[in-house]
């Protein structure tokens, strides 16, 4: 950690604090010519004084020292150095652009690779390697989702959203300016990485379009790949030039290339996350016929209408249940205040028996041959008033059992409102049970439509 | 309250409990042949025994008693009766359809109007009239937004979202089956109501398209009107038939009619709310050039790129600041880690001076002649870690001062994540300061685009 600091408001202070508070399992060598100890760690005056080659150098010192740091890394036989230091190509200024070119020259032919500059670097949740310099410890859960990104800040946002929604990561990483290692190197790595089951990426441009297309094809053939493209509009492209000096290119060409590769295009942060969440939790499926269950605890005629609209507007079907299913639903739920066709309005007022009825309803609907997946629409404020904490556990247990025992995927819809504490706790609990939660039917529908699209393209390759 | 109950799990129990706990300022007469007192209120065996004519009757008794209740209402000289009771036209069954027709006949020529049936009715926040039968008290804040709806459940959802986001209501009301009073009557009322400054509506269909178009024109001429149409898709239209027996009609024709009327079409719940929020808090404006401020406390190159994309994709512009503005920003923020063109990346790490710098930045940007409105993008988890509660108050105070002293509207963007408690409290505080908050740039942009569209159409009429 070159430029380590005991000042928690400096990047070099936040980085090292987060490594420690995040529980990082490797050794940490603070480097700072001024100090003996930082956070109880022996501090070295320079990289050359460290007694062994290090695996990964984080550099926070000013750009004027960048070339010296590279020389020191080489002297230490370090494998990789990541520059948090900014003020290079992205500044648009001659001095920074030239300095970055000299950095590239300086490492050529050496066994030293550079990440960044202008970059918060790589995280490895399995080793409790917390992310970047933040005033709080951003430590994702370890899992199978990689996210590799032209933007460091967006990696932080994605990790935070993952913590909130139960997305578990293999290697979240930013590469920003791509002075040496670039988007192709990172995609190549996570494509081949056995710990990575799903790849998400944020790209502002590419240094080699043909290679990128080929790489996207190779990855998508073996694991789901979701591409969020920055600089889709003129305004966004101009911001990208100032951010990572990327040439954004035509978004139409990007969309075609992503489609040709069999990958999924995500237009924004929400759709990227929604899609990664669906890939992580749901077993492969290719159907497009949704059952929507509403009116559990709260009546929902309007919700039935608008949730059918939301689902259908994302290209999914909401077919009527079979006569047989409707007949059985009628026997159980009656006709007053209910709508039995699909979306189902259970009609609320289910009282003491509501969990048994829900269980039977889920069973019935999953046996309907016309249904491929199920959305359960829950009004969080209402259920938390009606059910005790123990009953809430029972409710979630009932959903968990269903998710565990049935091939038809189940997702939960919980809209924001006045019970955000309960809602965010529910989302975490449900994620632990293997159930993804979405804030709207439309977002769930879009995510399911994306999953369906991917597996339609790739089911054969994945299965063989 | 016909069918009043002391059982809090029955609709007649929840209604009366909510009237009391909500602080309703009028008299309440429980009606139930079995009881002497319900929640300490003298209870009457029937409507005829109440010593004076009542203004509004809520009916929760089974449908078999509906005609008798109408006769009793007439005997009491009640003005209006709202049937929560369901099982009429919406059931699709002959018996229910016929009964509803007989109800209509029964009140013809009498000074008694019917709301519903299958309907939770009308709320009046200025008189602390809590909404409907729910296991919690849904008491909206009193203000200028009316929401009139074919769906009772959606009125509840809209009120809850309003409580969370600071939307204040004049008369939220549901009409559902429209046995007597229908969507046209409710729209006519809120259009003329001096307490209503903004009208939102959820419509599944209409009994008179020509009259509806005329009415939408009349309303939109004097106040913003936002129309959310249920049954936009085949699946939604079929659900609407089961919900309120409405004929949904062609969504293309609806869209054209709404546009011709100078009203705003909202495709879903989120856009309706986002739009009502913008109309409520922002002064009229017609520009489409946004400034986006990011990188306050947290660096945001990728956020700059993607927020420009989100804004531009909703049809708004993100023009570069003038050379003069950029020069002044450079002098204040420097060039390392910042992006000065628009979106602005303030580059974080502002330290102790951050509030003074933010204040000056807002001032500078609002003086840029190319900018019509400002979006301030704040990472809630980060700011709450960096700032003490007192500093947070100061930050919000700085935004409040700006909103109070400048003609250019300011909106805040606060994305969901791991700090939902802080985020929901922030949203409420900011609303009290007159600042609307959106969860994404895209949703804020869409709301601002809708406001701009409305005032482009109507500024002349509104100003004269």
Short mmCIF file of C-alpha atoms in Angstrom, two decimals, chain A residues 9 14 63 84 86-87 90-91 93 118 133-136 138 151-154 156-157 159-161 163-164 202 204 228-243 267-270 297-306 308-310 312-313 317-318 320 330 335-339 341-343 345 349 379-382 385-386 415-421 423-424 428 439-440 442-443, chain B residues 9 14 63 84 86-87 90-91 93 118 133-136 138 151-154 156-157 159-161 163-164 202 204 228-243 267-270 297-306 308-310 312-313 317-318 320 330 335-339 341-343 345 349 379-382 385-386 415-421 423-424 428 439-440 442-443:
data_model
loop_
_atom_site.label_atom_id
_atom_site.label_comp_id
_atom_site.label_asym_id
_atom_site.label_seq_id
_atom_site.Cartn_x
_atom_site.Cartn_y
_atom_site.Cartn_z
CA UNK A 9 -9.93 10.82 5.43
CA UNK A 14 -9.26 4.43 3.87
CA UNK A 63 1.22 11.29 -10.22
CA UNK A 84 -5.63 4.96 -7.55
CA UNK A 86 -5.51 10.18 -11.07
CA UNK A 87 -4.57 13.03 -13.40
CA UNK A 90 -8.66 11.21 -18.38
CA UNK A 91 -7.63 14.81 -17.55
CA UNK A 93 -4.28 17.60 -20.44
CA UNK A 118 -7.44 6.58 -11.99
CA UNK A 133 -11.01 3.75 -0.58
CA UNK A 134 -14.37 4.53 1.01
CA UNK A 135 -15.23 5.89 4.47
CA UNK A 136 -16.97 2.59 5.16
CA UNK A 138 -17.57 -2.23 1.27
CA UNK A 151 -15.72 2.91 -13.69
CA UNK A 152 -14.49 2.42 -10.14
CA UNK A 153 -17.40 4.30 -8.59
CA UNK A 154 -19.92 2.07 -10.34
CA UNK A 156 -18.79 0.47 -5.52
CA UNK A 157 -22.45 1.11 -6.36
CA UNK A 159 -21.29 -3.96 -4.61
CA UNK A 160 -23.57 -1.89 -2.38
CA UNK A 161 -26.67 -2.88 -4.36
CA UNK A 163 -25.21 -6.30 -0.40
CA UNK A 164 -28.76 -4.92 -0.26
CA UNK A 202 -19.69 -1.83 -17.54
CA UNK A 204 -17.43 2.85 -21.94
CA UNK A 228 -24.03 -2.30 -19.52
CA UNK A 229 -22.73 0.21 -22.02
CA UNK A 230 -21.83 3.73 -20.86
CA UNK A 231 -22.01 6.51 -23.43
CA UNK A 232 -25.20 5.39 -25.18
CA UNK A 233 -26.16 8.98 -25.93
CA UNK A 234 -24.22 11.95 -27.26
CA UNK A 235 -24.17 13.50 -23.77
CA UNK A 236 -23.01 10.23 -22.22
CA UNK A 237 -20.34 9.68 -24.88
CA UNK A 238 -18.89 13.12 -24.24
CA UNK A 239 -18.78 12.44 -20.50
CA UNK A 240 -17.04 9.11 -21.24
CA UNK A 241 -14.31 10.96 -23.14
CA UNK A 242 -13.68 13.01 -20.00
CA UNK A 243 -13.90 10.01 -17.70
CA UNK A 267 -29.33 -0.06 -20.62
CA UNK A 268 -28.83 1.04 -17.02
CA UNK A 269 -27.71 0.22 -13.48
CA UNK A 270 -31.09 -1.13 -12.38
CA UNK A 297 -53.42 -10.00 2.69
CA UNK A 298 -54.40 -7.01 0.60
CA UNK A 299 -57.05 -6.93 -2.12
CA UNK A 300 -55.67 -6.04 -5.50
CA UNK A 301 -58.00 -5.64 -8.48
CA UNK A 302 -56.10 -2.59 -9.75
CA UNK A 303 -52.84 -4.32 -8.96
CA UNK A 304 -53.98 -7.27 -11.08
CA UNK A 305 -54.69 -5.01 -14.03
CA UNK A 306 -51.52 -2.96 -13.79
CA UNK A 308 -50.56 -7.66 -16.13
CA UNK A 309 -49.78 -4.45 -18.05
CA UNK A 310 -46.28 -4.22 -16.59
CA UNK A 312 -46.94 -7.80 -20.88
CA UNK A 313 -45.20 -4.53 -21.74
CA UNK A 317 -47.29 -13.41 -21.37
CA UNK A 318 -49.87 -13.57 -18.58
CA UNK A 320 -55.35 -17.30 -18.14
CA UNK A 330 -62.65 -21.01 -7.01
CA UNK A 335 -65.53 -15.48 -6.22
CA UNK A 336 -66.28 -12.44 -4.05
CA UNK A 337 -63.43 -9.94 -4.10
CA UNK A 338 -61.19 -12.36 -5.99
CA UNK A 339 -60.04 -12.56 -9.61
CA UNK A 341 -57.92 -15.93 -14.17
CA UNK A 342 -54.31 -14.56 -13.91
CA UNK A 343 -53.14 -12.29 -12.43
CA UNK A 345 -56.28 -11.65 -6.87
CA UNK A 349 -59.15 -11.43 4.30
CA UNK A 379 -47.52 -5.34 0.15
CA UNK A 380 -44.82 -5.12 2.81
CA UNK A 381 -46.53 -2.59 5.11
CA UNK A 382 -49.71 -4.65 5.15
CA UNK A 385 -49.07 -5.34 10.32
CA UNK A 386 -51.13 -8.49 9.86
CA UNK A 415 -42.70 -2.12 -3.63
CA UNK A 416 -41.02 0.70 -1.68
CA UNK A 417 -43.18 2.67 0.75
CA UNK A 418 -43.30 3.59 4.42
CA UNK A 419 -41.75 0.35 5.74
CA UNK A 420 -38.26 0.50 4.29
CA UNK A 421 -36.57 -1.11 7.28
CA UNK A 423 -38.60 -4.21 3.35
CA UNK A 424 -34.81 -4.26 3.26
CA UNK A 428 -32.06 -10.06 2.65
CA UNK A 439 -39.35 -3.47 -6.47
CA UNK A 440 -41.82 -3.62 -9.36
CA UNK A 442 -41.97 -4.43 -14.63
CA UNK A 443 -38.42 -4.79 -13.37
CA UNK B 9 -59.70 -8.01 11.43
CA UNK B 14 -60.72 -1.56 10.46
CA UNK B 63 -74.52 -7.77 -0.80
CA UNK B 84 -67.18 -1.54 0.33
CA UNK B 86 -68.24 -6.55 -3.30
CA UNK B 87 -69.77 -9.29 -5.46
CA UNK B 90 -67.08 -7.22 -11.23
CA UNK B 91 -67.90 -10.85 -10.33
CA UNK B 93 -71.89 -13.50 -12.41
CA UNK B 118 -66.59 -2.95 -4.49
CA UNK B 133 -60.18 -0.64 5.74
CA UNK B 134 -56.54 -1.48 6.38
CA UNK B 135 -54.83 -3.02 9.42
CA UNK B 136 -52.94 0.27 9.80
CA UNK B 138 -53.33 5.29 6.15
CA UNK B 151 -59.01 0.91 -8.09
CA UNK B 152 -59.27 1.20 -4.31
CA UNK B 153 -56.08 -0.74 -3.66
CA UNK B 154 -54.08 1.59 -5.88
CA UNK B 156 -53.93 2.94 -0.84
CA UNK B 157 -50.61 2.37 -2.64
CA UNK B 159 -51.24 7.33 -0.39
CA UNK B 160 -48.47 5.18 1.08
CA UNK B 161 -45.98 6.29 -1.59
CA UNK B 163 -46.34 9.48 2.78
CA UNK B 164 -42.90 8.12 1.94
CA UNK B 202 -56.14 5.86 -12.58
CA UNK B 204 -59.50 1.39 -16.47
CA UNK B 228 -52.47 6.46 -15.58
CA UNK B 229 -54.37 4.06 -17.78
CA UNK B 230 -54.97 0.49 -16.61
CA UNK B 231 -55.47 -2.16 -19.28
CA UNK B 232 -52.84 -0.94 -21.74
CA UNK B 233 -52.13 -4.47 -22.89
CA UNK B 234 -54.38 -7.39 -23.83
CA UNK B 235 -53.52 -9.11 -20.52
CA UNK B 236 -54.22 -5.92 -18.55
CA UNK B 237 -57.48 -5.26 -20.40
CA UNK B 238 -58.74 -8.74 -19.58
CA UNK B 239 -57.90 -8.25 -15.93
CA UNK B 240 -59.74 -4.90 -16.01
CA UNK B 241 -62.86 -6.66 -17.24
CA UNK B 242 -62.69 -8.87 -14.16
CA UNK B 243 -61.87 -6.00 -11.81
CA UNK B 267 -47.63 4.32 -18.12
CA UNK B 268 -47.20 3.04 -14.57
CA UNK B 269 -47.37 3.65 -10.83
CA UNK B 270 -43.80 4.97 -10.57
CA UNK B 297 -18.29 13.17 -1.30
CA UNK B 298 -17.91 10.31 -3.74
CA UNK B 299 -16.04 10.39 -7.05
CA UNK B 300 -18.23 9.69 -10.00
CA UNK B 301 -16.78 9.45 -13.49
CA UNK B 302 -18.93 6.46 -14.40
CA UNK B 303 -21.87 8.11 -12.69
CA UNK B 304 -21.30 11.17 -14.89
CA UNK B 305 -21.40 9.08 -18.04
CA UNK B 306 -24.41 7.00 -17.08
CA UNK B 308 -25.90 11.79 -18.86
CA UNK B 309 -27.18 8.69 -20.67
CA UNK B 310 -30.18 8.36 -18.36
CA UNK B 312 -30.62 12.15 -22.51
CA UNK B 313 -32.55 8.92 -23.03
CA UNK B 317 -30.39 17.78 -22.77
CA UNK B 318 -27.17 17.81 -20.74
CA UNK B 320 -21.74 21.56 -21.54
CA UNK B 330 -11.79 24.73 -12.49
CA UNK B 335 -8.84 19.19 -12.77
CA UNK B 336 -7.58 16.05 -11.03
CA UNK B 337 -10.36 13.53 -10.47
CA UNK B 338 -13.00 16.04 -11.58
CA UNK B 339 -15.05 16.40 -14.77
CA UNK B 341 -18.26 19.99 -18.41
CA UNK B 342 -21.68 18.58 -17.33
CA UNK B 343 -22.44 16.24 -15.71
CA UNK B 345 -17.97 15.35 -11.20
CA UNK B 349 -12.35 14.51 -1.16
CA UNK B 379 -24.68 8.63 -2.48
CA UNK B 380 -26.60 8.26 0.77
CA UNK B 381 -24.36 5.62 2.42
CA UNK B 382 -21.26 7.71 1.74
CA UNK B 385 -20.56 8.11 6.91
CA UNK B 386 -18.66 11.30 6.09
CA UNK B 415 -30.32 5.59 -5.05
CA UNK B 416 -31.47 2.66 -2.88
CA UNK B 417 -28.76 0.59 -1.18
CA UNK B 418 -27.71 -0.54 2.27
CA UNK B 419 -28.85 2.63 4.11
CA UNK B 420 -32.59 2.52 3.61
CA UNK B 421 -33.44 3.98 7.00
CA UNK B 423 -32.46 7.30 2.84
CA UNK B 424 -36.15 7.31 3.75
CA UNK B 428 -38.92 13.11 4.16
CA UNK B 439 -34.30 7.04 -6.85
CA UNK B 440 -32.64 7.36 -10.27
CA UNK B 442 -33.83 8.44 -15.36
CA UNK B 443 -36.95 8.72 -13.21
#
